[in-house]
Short mmCIF file of C-alpha atoms in Angstrom, two decimals:
data_model
loop_
_atom_site.label_atom_id
_atom_site.label_comp_id
_atom_site.label_asym_id
_atom_site.label_seq_id
_atom_site.Cartn_x
_atom_site.Cartn_y
_atom_site.Cartn_z
CA MET A 6 133.65 55.38 47.14
CA PHE A 7 136.36 56.44 44.69
CA GLY A 8 138.76 59.54 44.38
CA ARG A 9 139.42 61.20 41.67
CA VAL A 10 142.63 60.67 40.46
CA ALA A 11 145.38 62.23 38.74
CA LEU A 12 147.39 62.28 35.66
CA ASP A 13 150.12 63.73 34.35
CA THR A 14 149.64 65.31 30.50
CA TYR A 15 152.91 64.31 28.31
CA ILE A 16 152.34 65.00 24.57
CA ASP A 17 155.13 62.69 23.39
CA LEU A 18 157.85 64.70 20.90
CA ARG A 19 160.07 64.23 18.96
CA ASP A 20 163.25 64.98 20.79
CA VAL A 21 164.66 68.40 18.94
CA ARG A 22 167.60 68.94 19.83
CA VAL A 23 169.91 67.29 18.58
CA SER A 24 169.26 67.72 14.72
CA GLY A 25 168.40 71.57 15.81
CA TYR A 26 171.86 72.01 17.17
CA VAL A 27 173.36 70.18 14.35
CA SER A 28 171.26 72.68 12.03
CA VAL A 29 172.64 75.26 14.23
CA GLY A 30 176.55 74.67 14.00
CA LEU A 31 175.70 73.78 10.16
CA ILE A 32 174.58 77.06 9.32
CA THR A 33 176.96 78.79 11.29
CA LEU A 34 180.32 77.14 9.55
CA VAL A 35 178.05 78.25 6.28
CA ALA A 36 177.48 81.11 7.44
CA ALA A 37 181.82 81.90 8.29
CA ALA A 38 183.29 80.69 5.12
CA SER A 39 180.90 82.69 2.68
CA VAL A 40 182.34 85.13 5.57
CA TRP A 41 185.81 84.45 5.15
CA GLY A 42 185.48 83.50 1.27
CA THR A 43 184.40 86.49 1.06
CA VAL A 44 187.73 88.61 1.98
CA ASN A 45 190.08 86.27 0.05
CA ASP A 46 187.78 87.92 -2.46
CA TRP A 47 188.76 90.94 -1.24
CA GLN A 48 192.26 90.11 -1.61
CA GLY A 49 192.13 89.12 -4.89
CA GLY A 50 192.16 85.49 -3.29
CA SER A 51 190.50 81.53 -4.61
CA PRO A 52 187.30 81.50 -5.04
CA SER A 53 187.00 78.33 -2.86
CA TRP A 54 185.66 80.02 0.52
CA SER A 55 182.67 80.73 -1.16
CA PHE A 56 182.58 77.75 -3.18
CA LEU A 57 183.15 74.99 0.98
CA ALA A 58 179.97 77.55 2.08
CA ILE A 59 178.10 76.27 -1.13
CA VAL A 60 179.01 72.63 -0.45
CA LEU A 61 178.57 72.69 3.88
CA LEU A 62 174.77 75.03 1.54
CA LEU A 63 173.29 70.87 0.60
CA PRO A 64 174.91 69.47 5.35
CA ALA A 65 173.20 72.34 6.55
CA ALA A 66 170.03 71.85 4.56
CA VAL A 67 169.46 68.63 5.23
CA ALA A 68 169.75 68.70 9.10
CA PHE A 69 166.70 71.65 8.98
CA VAL A 70 165.13 69.88 7.68
CA VAL A 71 165.56 66.83 9.80
CA TRP A 72 164.31 69.00 12.12
CA TYR A 73 162.13 71.06 10.76
CA ARG A 74 159.94 67.33 9.63
CA ASN A 75 160.46 66.51 14.60
CA ALA A 76 159.96 70.66 15.10
CA THR A 77 155.97 69.92 12.42
CA HIS A 78 155.25 67.06 14.20
CA ASN A 79 155.51 67.87 17.07
CA ALA A 80 153.77 71.25 16.26
CA GLU A 81 150.83 69.09 15.08
CA ALA A 82 150.37 67.47 17.87
CA ILE A 83 151.25 69.90 20.42
CA ALA A 84 148.00 72.29 18.37
CA LEU A 85 146.01 69.14 17.42
CA HIS A 86 146.14 70.94 13.41
CA GLY A 87 147.35 70.80 10.41
CA VAL A 88 151.25 72.11 10.09
CA ARG A 89 153.28 73.27 7.82
CA MET A 90 154.62 76.08 7.71
CA VAL A 91 157.50 78.06 10.03
CA SER A 92 154.96 81.07 11.21
CA GLN A 93 152.76 77.94 11.92
CA VAL A 94 154.97 75.82 13.43
CA TRP A 95 155.48 78.77 15.38
CA LYS A 96 152.51 79.36 16.35
CA ALA A 97 151.84 75.65 17.45
CA SER A 98 154.88 75.79 19.76
CA ASP A 99 154.32 79.00 21.53
CA PRO A 100 152.79 77.91 25.28
CA ASP A 101 151.99 81.13 25.94
CA GLN A 102 149.93 81.46 23.36
CA ARG A 103 147.66 77.83 23.92
CA GLU A 104 145.24 78.78 25.42
CA VAL A 105 144.33 81.88 22.32
CA PRO A 106 142.51 79.71 19.19
CA PHE A 107 145.26 78.16 16.18
CA ALA A 108 143.96 81.64 13.66
CA GLU A 109 144.67 84.20 16.25
CA ARG A 110 147.58 82.71 17.58
CA VAL A 111 150.73 85.71 16.71
CA ALA A 112 154.63 84.02 15.62
CA SER A 113 157.68 86.15 15.47
CA PRO A 114 158.44 88.65 13.40
CA LEU A 115 161.43 87.94 12.31
CA ILE A 116 160.94 84.40 10.73
CA LYS A 117 159.62 86.47 7.55
CA PRO A 118 163.19 88.81 7.27
CA TRP A 119 164.85 85.09 8.62
CA GLN A 120 162.95 83.44 5.17
CA TYR A 121 164.16 86.97 3.06
CA ALA A 122 167.52 86.72 3.82
CA PHE A 123 167.70 83.95 2.81
CA LEU A 124 166.52 84.12 -0.20
CA THR A 125 168.78 86.95 -1.53
CA MET A 126 171.26 85.12 -0.88
CA VAL A 127 171.52 82.32 -2.72
CA LEU A 128 170.22 85.04 -5.41
CA CYS A 129 173.83 87.09 -5.07
CA ASP A 130 175.38 83.49 -5.44
CA VAL A 131 173.48 82.34 -8.27
CA LEU A 132 174.75 86.03 -9.48
CA GLU A 133 178.11 85.55 -7.72
CA SER A 134 178.57 82.24 -9.45
CA LEU A 135 177.79 83.80 -12.84
CA LEU A 136 179.65 86.95 -12.68
CA LEU A 137 182.98 85.07 -11.25
CA ASP A 138 185.87 86.66 -14.22
CA THR A 139 183.83 89.74 -13.52
CA ARG A 140 184.75 92.59 -11.82
CA VAL A 141 181.43 93.27 -10.12
CA TYR A 142 181.57 89.56 -8.36
CA VAL A 143 183.67 90.77 -5.75
CA VAL A 144 179.47 93.04 -4.74
CA PHE A 145 177.74 89.61 -5.22
CA SER A 146 180.26 87.52 -3.50
CA THR A 147 179.49 90.36 -0.38
CA LEU A 148 176.42 90.58 -0.99
CA SER A 149 175.60 86.58 -0.12
CA THR A 150 177.68 86.78 2.73
CA LEU A 151 176.41 89.57 4.21
CA CYS A 152 172.22 87.94 3.70
CA ALA A 153 173.91 85.63 5.14
CA LEU A 154 174.90 86.36 8.10
CA GLY A 155 171.19 87.88 8.41
CA ALA A 156 169.50 84.67 7.82
CA ALA A 157 172.32 82.15 10.05
CA GLY A 158 171.15 84.54 13.10
CA LEU A 159 168.01 84.71 12.34
CA ALA A 160 167.49 81.07 11.21
CA CYS A 161 169.36 80.74 14.98
CA PHE A 162 167.51 81.89 16.60
CA VAL A 163 164.59 80.22 15.43
CA VAL A 164 165.32 77.11 15.29
CA PHE A 165 166.73 77.45 19.82
CA ARG A 166 163.46 79.02 19.76
CA ILE A 167 161.04 76.84 18.68
CA SER A 168 162.96 73.70 20.02
CA ALA A 169 162.93 75.38 23.03
CA MET A 170 159.27 76.07 22.91
CA GLN A 171 158.32 72.56 22.21
CA GLN A 172 161.16 70.97 24.73
CA ARG A 173 158.26 72.75 27.62
CA PHE A 174 155.56 70.51 26.14
CA ALA A 175 157.69 67.39 26.48
CA VAL A 176 157.29 67.74 30.17
CA PRO A 177 155.01 66.07 32.17
CA ILE A 178 152.72 68.41 34.39
CA ARG A 179 151.21 67.23 37.24
CA GLN A 180 147.59 67.95 37.41
CA ARG A 181 146.41 68.86 40.90
CA PRO A 182 142.95 67.16 41.55
#
């Protein structure tokens, strides 16, 4: 008697685009300041640019945490599964793996290198600050910058890709009767 009514499927997700753009912008500024600081170090200049990179790291970290909290919230809503790590957020957010059981989903192989590059950058920054008035300061400054560039590039990729994947879930999908 009554026909079946088609409803739209919609998952209420937080918008991660703005916090993602802010994170990526600040991460890029940290990497740029680190490069400029290292160039100044090579020329015997002041370490103030390297210090600027460290100062910019705090707002970049805050912006990333805001993005990550929202992306984690979205991933849990999408996958209906406890999500805490970046690899799990990727697995939950990937619409191409929607039909695959969560335990069998695959995360991006670039997540681990990004995390290792970031940790190496932090370690080099610590060593750089401890060895400020020595000859090896420039070595650790250069290593820190190389790791910062690698970590920044990979972080930007991960943030953009997860944000784009989650955005696909936020768009209502018309169900056909």
